[in-house]
XYZ file of C-alpha atoms in Angstrom:
719
model
C -22.311 130.058 -120.196
C -22.663 127.860 -117.119
C -20.050 125.106 -117.193
C -22.180 122.620 -115.248
C -23.349 119.548 -117.111
C -26.932 119.719 -118.425
C -29.616 118.798 -115.907
C -30.942 115.305 -116.681
C -34.556 115.350 -117.792
C -35.236 112.789 -115.075
C -34.793 115.612 -112.557
C -37.307 117.658 -114.529
C -39.957 114.947 -114.959
C -39.229 112.750 -111.922
C -38.046 115.267 -109.305
C -37.329 114.295 -105.709
C -38.219 117.722 -104.352
C -40.446 120.515 -105.650
C -40.879 124.190 -104.849
C -44.165 125.794 -105.929
C -43.609 129.526 -106.399
C -46.881 131.427 -105.933
C -48.759 128.453 -104.456
C -52.328 129.299 -103.408
C -54.101 128.031 -100.327
C -57.234 127.653 -102.440
C -57.043 124.185 -104.034
C -59.566 125.228 -106.712
C -57.415 128.043 -108.098
C -54.984 127.289 -110.911
C -52.123 128.279 -108.623
C -53.423 125.931 -105.944
C -53.998 122.861 -108.066
C -50.396 121.625 -108.411
C -50.019 121.385 -104.628
C -53.453 119.817 -104.307
C -52.609 117.128 -106.897
C -49.196 116.388 -105.367
C -50.798 115.865 -101.969
C -53.633 113.815 -103.439
C -51.176 111.578 -105.291
C -49.034 110.991 -102.222
C -45.850 112.488 -103.700
C -43.036 111.107 -101.550
C -40.554 113.930 -102.148
C -40.400 117.208 -100.290
C -42.921 119.907 -101.279
C -42.034 123.538 -100.525
C -44.745 126.120 -101.265
C -43.533 129.727 -101.603
C -46.103 132.305 -100.517
C -45.056 135.469 -98.627
C -48.530 135.889 -97.122
C -48.926 132.500 -95.418
C -47.052 130.266 -93.030
C -48.908 127.254 -94.388
C -50.458 126.536 -97.761
C -53.027 123.727 -97.875
C -51.548 122.421 -94.637
C -47.956 122.373 -95.878
C -45.301 124.676 -94.297
C -44.704 127.633 -96.634
C -41.750 129.961 -97.168
C -41.793 133.705 -97.866
C -39.345 133.658 -100.771
C -37.244 131.452 -102.996
C -34.168 132.523 -101.049
C -35.789 131.297 -97.814
C -36.177 127.693 -98.996
C -34.507 125.257 -96.560
C -32.969 123.184 -99.362
C -32.334 123.386 -103.075
C -35.271 121.737 -104.898
C -34.831 119.670 -108.045
C -37.647 121.622 -109.639
C -39.472 124.943 -109.248
C -43.040 125.325 -110.509
C -43.730 129.001 -111.250
C -47.461 129.717 -110.964
C -47.195 133.506 -110.883
C -48.445 136.071 -113.438
C -46.337 136.646 -116.545
C -45.280 140.082 -115.273
C -43.428 138.460 -112.345
C -41.869 135.547 -114.230
C -38.542 137.243 -115.017
C -38.080 138.267 -111.370
C -38.788 134.731 -110.175
C -36.575 133.099 -112.807
C -33.659 135.350 -111.800
C -34.219 134.393 -108.153
C -34.192 130.693 -109.087
C -30.964 131.172 -111.028
C -29.298 133.014 -108.134
C -30.239 130.219 -105.743
C -28.953 127.487 -108.051
C -32.290 125.913 -108.993
C -31.712 124.192 -112.353
C -35.189 122.941 -113.323
C -38.191 125.243 -113.843
C -41.756 124.898 -115.120
C -43.167 128.164 -116.497
C -46.914 127.556 -116.380
C -47.935 131.146 -117.167
C -48.968 132.388 -120.573
C -48.393 135.840 -122.057
C -45.178 135.309 -123.992
C -44.422 134.487 -127.641
C -48.005 133.366 -128.240
C -49.328 136.938 -127.805
C -47.116 138.687 -130.343
C -43.891 140.716 -130.696
C -43.825 142.079 -127.135
C -44.241 138.625 -125.670
C -41.660 137.240 -128.093
C -39.131 139.761 -126.819
C -39.791 138.818 -123.195
C -39.472 135.124 -124.050
C -36.142 135.704 -125.821
C -34.868 137.527 -122.744
C -35.855 134.593 -120.521
C -34.205 132.214 -122.964
C -30.921 134.108 -122.730
C -31.068 134.096 -118.927
C -31.665 130.366 -118.506
C -29.329 129.412 -121.336
C -26.453 131.293 -119.715
C -27.224 129.667 -116.357
C -27.605 126.114 -117.676
C -31.185 125.916 -116.360
C -33.714 123.599 -118.031
C -37.160 125.094 -118.547
C -40.512 123.595 -119.542
C -42.880 126.142 -121.076
C -43.906 128.903 -120.879
C -47.592 128.743 -121.722
C -47.869 125.077 -120.797
C -49.773 122.871 -118.367
C -46.627 121.298 -116.930
C -46.280 117.542 -116.655
C -47.188 114.507 -114.600
C -45.464 111.196 -113.899
C -47.761 108.621 -112.314
C -44.860 106.253 -111.612
C -43.266 108.885 -109.353
C -46.634 110.218 -108.094
C -45.535 113.587 -109.394
C -48.193 115.983 -110.712
C -46.640 119.323 -111.649
C -49.701 120.627 -113.435
C -52.938 122.531 -112.953
C -54.802 120.393 -115.531
C -58.534 120.377 -114.879
C -58.714 116.902 -116.436
C -57.533 115.545 -113.067
C -60.691 116.781 -111.328
C -62.371 113.410 -111.820
C -59.448 111.547 -110.311
C -55.781 110.944 -110.933
C -54.924 108.594 -113.810
C -53.593 105.128 -113.200
C -50.164 104.278 -114.445
C -49.713 102.250 -117.595
C -47.733 101.748 -120.804
C -48.868 104.936 -122.583
C -47.158 108.341 -122.470
C -48.317 111.658 -123.939
C -46.170 114.569 -125.143
C -47.981 117.592 -126.527
C -47.105 121.128 -127.510
C -50.661 122.070 -126.585
C -51.454 121.774 -122.906
C -55.194 121.805 -123.524
C -54.988 119.007 -126.096
C -52.586 117.018 -123.946
C -54.872 117.037 -120.919
C -57.861 116.313 -123.155
C -56.076 113.243 -124.503
C -55.108 112.144 -120.983
C -58.706 112.433 -119.790
C -60.134 110.498 -122.739
C -57.489 107.826 -122.237
C -58.543 107.490 -118.605
C -62.176 107.161 -119.719
C -61.095 104.201 -121.846
C -59.181 102.709 -118.889
C -55.867 103.244 -120.692
C -53.024 103.571 -118.212
C -51.047 106.777 -118.827
C -47.710 107.010 -117.050
C -46.579 110.426 -118.346
C -48.086 113.637 -119.674
C -45.614 116.324 -120.794
C -46.840 119.608 -122.295
C -44.124 121.755 -123.852
C -46.005 124.961 -124.676
C -43.854 127.637 -126.304
C -40.714 125.500 -125.979
C -38.390 128.212 -124.714
C -35.895 125.446 -123.875
C -37.185 121.876 -123.610
C -38.938 120.894 -126.828
C -41.061 118.022 -128.022
C -38.392 115.933 -129.745
C -36.194 115.881 -126.638
C -39.145 114.844 -124.455
C -40.063 112.116 -126.910
C -36.517 110.784 -126.781
C -36.586 110.752 -122.967
C -39.911 108.911 -122.930
C -38.470 106.255 -125.239
C -35.834 105.562 -122.586
C -38.410 104.914 -119.848
C -38.780 101.143 -119.426
C -42.497 101.180 -118.640
C -43.464 103.123 -121.773
C -44.671 101.084 -124.741
C -46.656 103.709 -126.683
C -46.177 107.464 -127.092
C -48.988 109.719 -128.256
C -47.564 112.983 -129.626
C -49.233 116.204 -130.711
C -47.458 119.057 -132.510
C -48.283 122.190 -134.447
C -44.724 122.715 -135.701
C -41.359 121.031 -135.372
C -38.433 123.119 -134.113
C -35.709 120.470 -134.076
C -36.058 118.211 -137.103
C -32.807 116.224 -136.679
C -33.573 115.761 -132.965
C -37.038 114.451 -133.781
C -35.577 112.031 -136.320
C -33.138 110.656 -133.719
C -35.930 110.201 -131.181
C -38.255 108.521 -133.671
C -35.563 106.116 -134.780
C -34.742 105.319 -131.152
C -38.424 104.531 -130.569
C -38.583 102.302 -133.635
C -35.468 100.350 -132.704
C -36.817 99.909 -129.166
C -40.126 98.569 -130.508
C -42.118 101.475 -129.061
C -45.041 102.803 -131.071
C -45.294 106.543 -131.763
C -48.797 107.686 -132.691
C -48.523 111.268 -133.921
C -51.181 113.878 -134.564
C -49.535 116.767 -136.422
C -51.496 119.884 -137.349
C -50.708 123.306 -138.750
C -47.982 124.360 -141.141
C -44.287 124.038 -140.374
C -41.769 126.828 -140.791
C -40.605 124.924 -143.900
C -43.426 126.384 -145.981
C -42.018 129.935 -145.930
C -39.088 129.337 -148.232
C -39.424 130.461 -151.831
C -39.285 127.772 -154.483
C -36.235 127.775 -156.752
C -36.892 124.473 -158.502
C -39.633 121.883 -158.907
C -38.293 120.014 -155.893
C -38.437 122.962 -153.525
C -41.879 123.937 -154.824
C -43.199 120.500 -153.927
C -41.707 120.415 -150.452
C -44.699 121.556 -148.445
C -44.274 121.188 -144.705
C -47.000 118.601 -144.283
C -45.599 116.524 -147.148
C -42.155 116.603 -145.537
C -43.452 115.594 -142.117
C -45.439 112.786 -143.690
C -42.289 111.507 -145.391
C -40.301 111.621 -142.137
C -43.092 109.797 -140.322
C -43.152 107.092 -142.974
C -39.357 106.729 -142.984
C -39.063 106.388 -139.209
C -42.048 104.181 -138.455
C -44.489 106.737 -137.039
C -48.219 106.135 -137.337
C -49.833 109.422 -138.249
C -53.344 109.789 -136.837
C -55.773 112.337 -138.249
C -58.258 112.518 -135.375
C -58.266 112.212 -131.599
C -60.404 109.083 -131.825
C -57.969 107.437 -134.231
C -54.998 108.397 -132.048
C -56.634 106.830 -128.996
C -57.811 103.739 -130.890
C -54.321 102.997 -132.175
C -52.578 103.787 -128.886
C -54.966 101.551 -126.958
C -54.326 98.667 -129.334
C -50.554 99.202 -129.321
C -50.506 99.155 -125.510
C -51.021 95.391 -125.738
C -47.713 95.061 -127.566
C -48.977 92.360 -129.954
C -47.689 92.983 -133.463
C -48.726 91.021 -136.577
C -45.903 89.231 -138.358
C -47.280 90.357 -141.722
C -50.307 92.006 -143.344
C -52.462 88.956 -144.147
C -55.985 89.433 -142.789
C -58.771 86.889 -142.367
C -62.330 88.192 -142.185
C -65.095 86.115 -140.591
C -68.537 87.694 -140.818
C -72.147 86.950 -139.999
C -73.019 89.139 -142.993
C -71.761 88.814 -146.530
C -72.234 92.534 -147.138
C -70.332 93.546 -144.019
C -67.569 91.134 -144.954
C -67.235 92.777 -148.363
C -67.148 96.208 -146.720
C -64.432 95.066 -144.343
C -62.418 93.727 -147.289
C -62.624 97.114 -149.040
C -61.487 98.852 -145.854
C -58.627 96.400 -145.458
C -57.397 97.121 -148.959
C -57.312 100.843 -148.143
C -55.092 100.050 -145.140
C -52.670 97.957 -147.172
C -53.864 94.684 -145.641
C -53.948 91.524 -147.742
C -57.287 89.699 -147.619
C -55.592 86.663 -149.131
C -57.585 83.693 -150.473
C -58.015 80.741 -148.155
C -55.435 77.980 -148.444
C -56.906 74.905 -150.083
C -56.932 72.822 -146.896
C -58.644 75.566 -144.895
C -61.221 76.150 -147.626
C -62.074 72.442 -147.600
C -62.439 72.403 -143.802
C -64.798 75.361 -143.851
C -66.858 74.015 -146.751
C -67.586 70.927 -144.672
C -68.995 72.862 -141.708
C -70.631 75.998 -143.208
C -73.890 74.874 -144.841
C -74.872 77.876 -146.972
C -72.075 80.393 -146.582
C -69.072 81.338 -148.575
C -65.867 79.530 -147.662
C -63.704 82.167 -149.307
C -62.073 85.130 -147.588
C -64.090 86.949 -146.282
C -65.644 83.880 -144.653
C -69.422 84.317 -144.594
C -70.817 82.096 -141.840
C -74.287 83.625 -142.456
C -77.010 84.203 -139.904
C -77.104 80.447 -139.410
C -74.291 80.971 -136.916
C -76.869 82.348 -134.465
C -78.644 78.981 -134.440
C -75.450 76.947 -134.506
C -72.766 78.540 -132.362
C -70.736 75.320 -132.457
C -70.463 75.662 -136.224
C -69.458 79.301 -135.854
C -66.859 78.468 -133.196
C -65.394 75.653 -135.294
C -65.136 77.868 -138.370
C -63.472 80.648 -136.394
C -61.044 78.178 -134.789
C -60.008 76.755 -138.161
C -59.321 80.247 -139.490
C -57.522 81.517 -136.387
C -55.320 78.452 -135.991
C -54.562 77.910 -139.671
C -51.363 79.951 -139.532
C -52.296 81.469 -142.881
C -53.206 84.871 -141.449
C -51.526 87.437 -139.229
C -54.720 88.992 -137.854
C -58.425 88.183 -137.730
C -61.425 90.502 -138.087
C -64.815 89.195 -136.924
C -68.126 90.964 -137.618
C -70.835 89.995 -135.123
C -73.466 92.673 -135.874
C -76.021 93.019 -132.999
C -75.996 89.408 -131.836
C -74.182 90.278 -128.562
C -77.161 92.483 -127.644
C -79.428 89.422 -127.430
C -79.453 88.427 -123.763
C -79.975 84.765 -124.500
C -77.065 84.689 -126.923
C -74.496 87.019 -125.344
C -72.965 84.518 -122.920
C -72.901 81.447 -125.213
C -71.511 83.583 -128.069
C -68.695 84.771 -125.836
C -67.895 81.183 -124.811
C -67.852 80.146 -128.461
C -65.414 82.941 -129.359
C -63.160 82.284 -126.366
C -63.011 78.580 -127.196
C -62.223 79.247 -130.859
C -59.368 81.660 -130.104
C -57.919 80.283 -126.872
C -54.693 79.156 -128.526
C -53.972 82.281 -130.573
C -55.382 85.485 -129.093
C -52.388 86.176 -126.835
C -50.089 86.432 -129.846
C -52.312 87.550 -132.707
C -54.515 90.660 -133.009
C -58.221 89.841 -133.202
C -60.791 92.583 -133.753
C -64.463 92.051 -132.975
C -66.933 94.459 -134.565
C -70.274 94.457 -132.749
C -73.057 96.406 -131.151
C -73.165 95.479 -127.471
C -73.695 96.811 -123.971
C -70.665 98.537 -122.405
C -70.128 95.771 -119.842
C -70.072 93.132 -122.604
C -67.487 95.133 -124.543
C -65.367 95.538 -121.404
C -65.418 91.773 -120.846
C -64.213 91.091 -124.390
C -61.476 93.712 -124.040
C -60.372 92.139 -120.769
C -60.057 88.848 -122.653
C -57.585 90.454 -125.087
C -59.820 91.361 -128.031
C -60.045 94.764 -129.704
C -63.718 95.740 -129.917
C -65.301 98.387 -132.165
C -68.812 99.161 -133.240
C -67.541 100.806 -136.438
C -65.916 98.404 -138.901
C -63.675 101.159 -140.268
C -62.132 101.884 -136.875
C -61.413 98.225 -136.279
C -59.782 97.675 -139.660
C -57.770 100.882 -139.311
C -56.354 99.630 -136.003
C -55.306 96.366 -137.640
C -53.611 98.400 -140.379
C -51.758 100.406 -137.737
C -50.606 97.270 -135.915
C -49.359 95.793 -139.188
C -47.551 99.069 -139.895
C -45.681 98.859 -136.597
C -44.980 95.161 -137.078
C -43.255 95.942 -140.387
C -41.495 99.020 -139.057
C -40.004 97.329 -135.998
C -38.498 94.610 -138.187
C -36.677 96.981 -140.554
C -32.915 97.440 -140.101
C -31.592 100.669 -138.574
C -32.010 103.766 -140.719
C -28.815 105.656 -141.447
C -29.074 108.973 -139.643
C -28.792 112.108 -141.757
C -25.416 113.767 -141.320
C -25.348 117.142 -139.588
C -25.834 119.140 -142.760
C -27.041 122.666 -142.012
C -30.727 123.476 -141.682
C -32.579 126.739 -141.659
C -30.409 128.650 -144.145
C -32.320 131.166 -146.233
C -32.232 130.884 -149.989
C -31.207 134.510 -150.588
C -27.786 134.976 -152.126
C -27.915 131.575 -153.795
C -25.504 130.434 -156.480
C -26.589 128.132 -159.306
C -24.418 125.930 -161.477
C -24.966 125.927 -165.194
C -26.545 122.794 -166.616
C -23.222 121.762 -168.149
C -21.362 122.086 -164.822
C -24.139 120.365 -162.890
C -24.025 117.454 -165.334
C -20.260 117.163 -164.895
C -20.812 117.003 -161.138
C -23.441 114.275 -161.515
C -21.334 112.373 -164.041
C -18.456 112.363 -161.539
C -20.871 110.615 -159.141
C -21.464 107.869 -161.699
C -24.706 109.184 -163.186
C -24.914 108.788 -166.974
C -25.138 111.917 -169.141
C -25.116 112.296 -172.918
C -22.094 113.431 -174.911
C -22.685 117.096 -175.591
C -20.938 120.310 -176.566
C -21.316 123.912 -175.448
C -21.671 126.229 -178.448
C -20.918 129.953 -178.178
C -21.833 130.757 -181.784
C -24.126 129.388 -184.454
C -21.048 128.028 -186.231
C -19.970 126.195 -183.061
C -23.459 124.688 -182.828
C -23.405 123.439 -186.427
C -19.944 121.924 -185.964
C -21.017 120.198 -182.735
C -24.189 118.813 -184.304
C -22.248 117.487 -187.311
C -19.812 115.761 -184.976
C -22.456 114.308 -182.643
C -24.861 113.315 -185.408
C -28.302 114.551 -186.400
C -30.951 114.976 -185.098
C -29.887 116.934 -182.005
C -31.341 118.663 -178.985
C -30.423 122.287 -178.237
C -30.805 124.068 -174.870
C -29.904 127.446 -173.461
C -27.146 127.289 -170.811
C -27.382 129.860 -168.008
C -27.101 129.511 -164.245
C -29.702 132.306 -164.050
C -32.356 130.442 -166.073
C -33.463 127.399 -164.084
C -36.465 126.305 -166.149
C -35.580 126.493 -169.833
C -38.738 125.027 -171.362
C -40.911 127.838 -170.018
C -39.054 130.487 -172.082
C -38.743 128.384 -175.237
C -35.116 127.681 -174.495
C -35.213 124.053 -175.653
C -35.436 122.681 -179.203
C -35.693 118.963 -179.933
C -35.167 116.914 -183.052
C -33.219 119.589 -184.985
C -32.248 117.570 -188.042
C -29.852 119.568 -190.279
C -27.176 122.276 -190.221
C -29.363 125.231 -191.329
C -31.947 124.358 -188.694
C -29.215 124.192 -186.036
C -27.865 127.627 -187.006
C -31.346 129.148 -186.994
C -32.179 127.369 -183.762
C -29.108 128.804 -182.037
C -30.146 132.369 -182.906
C -33.767 131.730 -181.856
C -32.846 130.279 -178.456
C -30.458 133.157 -177.692
C -33.105 135.733 -178.656
C -35.742 134.108 -176.450
C -33.375 133.905 -173.469
C -32.287 137.550 -173.725
C -35.878 138.682 -174.100
C -37.083 136.692 -171.069
C -34.044 137.403 -168.851
C -32.300 140.568 -170.081
C -29.669 140.509 -167.340
C -28.949 136.784 -167.345
C -25.424 135.462 -167.755
C -25.631 133.209 -170.800
C -22.872 130.682 -171.423
C -24.192 129.550 -174.765
C -26.275 126.693 -176.181
C -25.803 123.052 -175.271
C -25.933 120.675 -178.254
C -26.468 116.951 -177.681
C -27.734 113.917 -179.584
C -31.377 113.007 -179.107
C -31.858 110.616 -176.199
C -33.270 107.111 -176.733
C -36.901 106.496 -175.794
C -37.711 105.719 -172.202
C -39.736 106.852 -169.172
C -39.030 110.301 -167.699
C -38.800 110.624 -163.911
C -37.495 113.296 -161.567
C -34.877 112.823 -158.852
C -34.040 115.807 -156.698
C -32.901 117.056 -153.334
C -33.717 120.064 -151.213
C -32.604 121.333 -147.847
C -35.592 121.721 -145.587
C -35.294 124.447 -142.907
C -36.500 122.029 -140.217
C -35.407 118.532 -141.239
C -32.306 119.271 -143.302
C -31.434 117.478 -146.551
C -34.239 115.574 -148.284
C -34.274 113.482 -151.438
C -37.301 113.290 -153.750
C -38.510 110.985 -156.529
C -41.517 111.101 -158.848
C -42.753 111.255 -162.426
C -40.646 113.635 -164.500
C -41.214 116.605 -166.748
C -44.228 118.821 -166.109
C -45.945 115.859 -164.392
C -43.741 116.509 -161.351
C -45.743 119.572 -160.317
C -48.971 118.808 -162.175
C -49.716 115.594 -160.267
C -47.535 116.111 -157.160
C -47.070 112.348 -157.098
C -43.715 112.314 -155.374
C -42.005 110.602 -152.436
C -39.598 112.279 -150.013
C -37.118 110.896 -147.471
C -34.486 112.373 -145.200
C -31.080 112.021 -146.834
C -28.998 109.950 -147.144
C -30.985 106.845 -148.055
C -30.076 103.237 -148.754
C -30.961 101.336 -151.907
C -33.824 99.628 -150.066
C -35.301 102.965 -148.983
C -34.869 104.314 -152.527
C -36.937 101.380 -153.811
C -39.604 102.111 -151.179
C -39.784 105.668 -152.516
C -40.239 104.423 -156.069
C -42.942 101.961 -154.985
C -44.988 104.758 -153.343
C -45.530 106.633 -156.608
C -47.564 106.047 -159.741
C -44.272 105.925 -161.586
C -43.737 102.444 -160.113
C -46.403 100.902 -162.343
C -44.989 102.577 -165.429
C -41.445 101.532 -164.549
C -42.627 97.932 -164.159
C -43.909 97.922 -167.748
C -47.402 99.264 -168.456
C -49.642 97.821 -171.187
C -46.957 95.859 -172.915
C -44.156 98.377 -172.545
C -40.826 96.903 -171.458
C -39.885 97.045 -167.788
C -37.501 99.904 -167.009
C -34.185 99.844 -165.158
C -35.474 100.404 -161.611
C -32.123 99.396 -160.106
C -30.434 102.298 -161.872
C -33.129 104.718 -160.710
C -32.558 103.590 -157.126
C -28.811 104.058 -157.563
C -29.317 107.635 -158.785
C -31.584 108.389 -155.816
C -28.919 107.077 -153.435
C -26.146 109.045 -155.188
C -27.986 112.374 -155.009
C -29.024 111.744 -151.405
C -25.400 111.163 -150.400
C -24.267 114.343 -152.164
C -27.005 116.354 -150.421
C -26.135 114.985 -146.972
C -22.390 115.642 -147.070
C -21.249 117.057 -143.683
C -20.885 120.800 -143.975
C -22.463 120.759 -147.421
C -24.043 123.944 -148.714
C -26.197 122.476 -151.479
C -29.680 123.944 -151.304
C -31.214 121.897 -154.073
C -30.280 119.521 -156.876
C -32.502 118.154 -159.592
C -32.391 115.792 -162.538
C -35.565 116.385 -164.503
C -35.969 114.449 -166.541
C -34.000 111.338 -165.785
C -34.718 109.220 -168.861
C -35.066 105.596 -167.686
C -34.255 102.980 -170.323
C -35.383 99.331 -170.453
C -34.111 96.944 -167.777
C -30.345 96.625 -167.780
C -29.711 99.653 -170.014
C -29.483 102.312 -167.317
C -30.828 105.860 -167.134
C -29.640 109.201 -168.542
C -29.712 112.631 -166.885
C -31.172 114.850 -169.630
C -31.336 118.040 -167.593
C -29.556 119.041 -164.404
C -29.821 121.731 -161.766
C -27.715 122.466 -158.682
C -28.150 125.464 -156.373
C -25.708 126.339 -153.582
C -25.958 128.917 -150.804
C -23.872 131.445 -152.718
C -21.860 131.908 -155.884
C -18.663 131.172 -153.986
C -20.170 128.025 -152.480
C -21.326 126.957 -155.944
C -17.808 127.224 -157.359
C -16.174 125.614 -154.310
C -18.840 122.931 -153.890
C -18.720 121.832 -157.517
C -14.905 121.683 -157.484
C -14.934 119.702 -154.249
C -17.567 117.215 -155.412
C -15.825 116.765 -158.759
C -12.522 116.248 -156.971
C -13.966 113.677 -154.555
C -15.347 111.603 -157.412
C -12.235 111.866 -159.615
């Protein structure tokens, strides 16, 4: 392993000198475009084309080989066929070049043979301490440094202007597509980084570097899979704390989906669900289309964040106002009623409209723009709302009205638009829309797009104001589930009880006589359950009996449960039957953890029992979590309404549920921990102030030895 310190990414994405290996004299060829773009941009560093057949390439002195270069470049762009890549990489390593772009395809993306070649390259550069972007990528550009290390055809129509937006994309084609569409919208893009197959440099590291660049305010990211979950989490949290918006479009299925389910929790942990939870936890806005990604990024580039989610709607159409209100509700925006003073002011100036929220100024506004302007000013300056949505229909298309309407809107918002998001929804000529955008408004023809942008801005406003998220500890990721070791229910409950989680008094019976004695001591009626580390889901085999109310029934029940267990799992190790008193009434929820192969330990909450998988109404977060985050998880699920007291039922002890979520999350995230999954299902939640009881428990470790050691260690820590 090379002992030199890692090459800073600044040398990779803002190099002072560049060698282009395989540079073509034809500026239209892919191998000629990087040099063409560097010259066109006025790159101030030294450019050294390598071409053994020419003394000059596109007018720049060329060199016959890498070894013949007059100085060591910060970066080498390899634009040679895949068959020659290894040879060129070895030459770069011998010469001491420590930054390389591999722009060629033909590696892991083509199958096993390409995967083998890519692994070989990885071993070479890893041993040499060389940083590599690609292969199978379009390279990168940095408009601040006038550096364009790419053959992207999107630059044919002109080089982009610099600005507050950066793009990082695993797909080169999508990345350049996004950069081109951003330029069409006059969005300044300072960086485009395409990571391709990610032999070395991967998306999360690039995202973290972009966060550190002072001119970047918004990062658009595109990924098909995440290779470094903890690294991505660190970068996303850095972006959030720096007040920089990350607008992510994530497609495809993560490697997390390949693991076999060993409990309800693991079965529910689909890759997309996990990524969605991470995005929510760390303030990412997840876009689901290119248009949405661009809309949100363009709005975020202004850097104006609402202080809350209260939205005022002013509309020339009552129907459109109602539609906007429905859309706002879907985005979590609060179309709050008008304050009394504001309602009175509007009632005095709007002759026939509705002075509620939405504010319907009616078509009369076309004849009386002063009335419209006054109404809009009252709403905008009231201080009662964090953002304003204005529906103008096709009025801006009327030539006689376009200019006076614009003056009326500018006058009404002159004191607030620099610090408060205002969306205008209209049909208008492109030059009219550009003028409004230059004045600081967000303009959309489609109401839904405009409201969605306001929802995104409110999302970032909330996210940036949250306290720092505790980073997950470096618990292992990517461990396969084979060779796992499960604790029995009785041992798992002891482990949870040691962490302060309430369990019922119970006894393990090895014979029918033991069961009868235990039931007599605990009091009838009782619950009876098979106890075996090899049988994770007891209900499915008939291994649970409830409400057993006398000694004969207990004795018969013991024999029945044992018969069912042996029939369903002939080779299972059976410890006996657990006898416990019947639990008091309450609401059943599930709290669990799993170790995701990409993101590490996760904690989950949702409705308990069979509802956990039937409705898939669960919330995930990276572990550990705080009490506040635990309450956010609860609030995201349908269980929240039931816990609050539904149809006259008493409110449940939500504080205790949050405490259990926190406790399991901390156990899952222990440094060096080998817990694959834990689950309490159900956790019976009692009325407010009376706590919650773990009625069933599951804990799975990496191996039998880890199960024994882990349980002893956790019990010892809590003793």
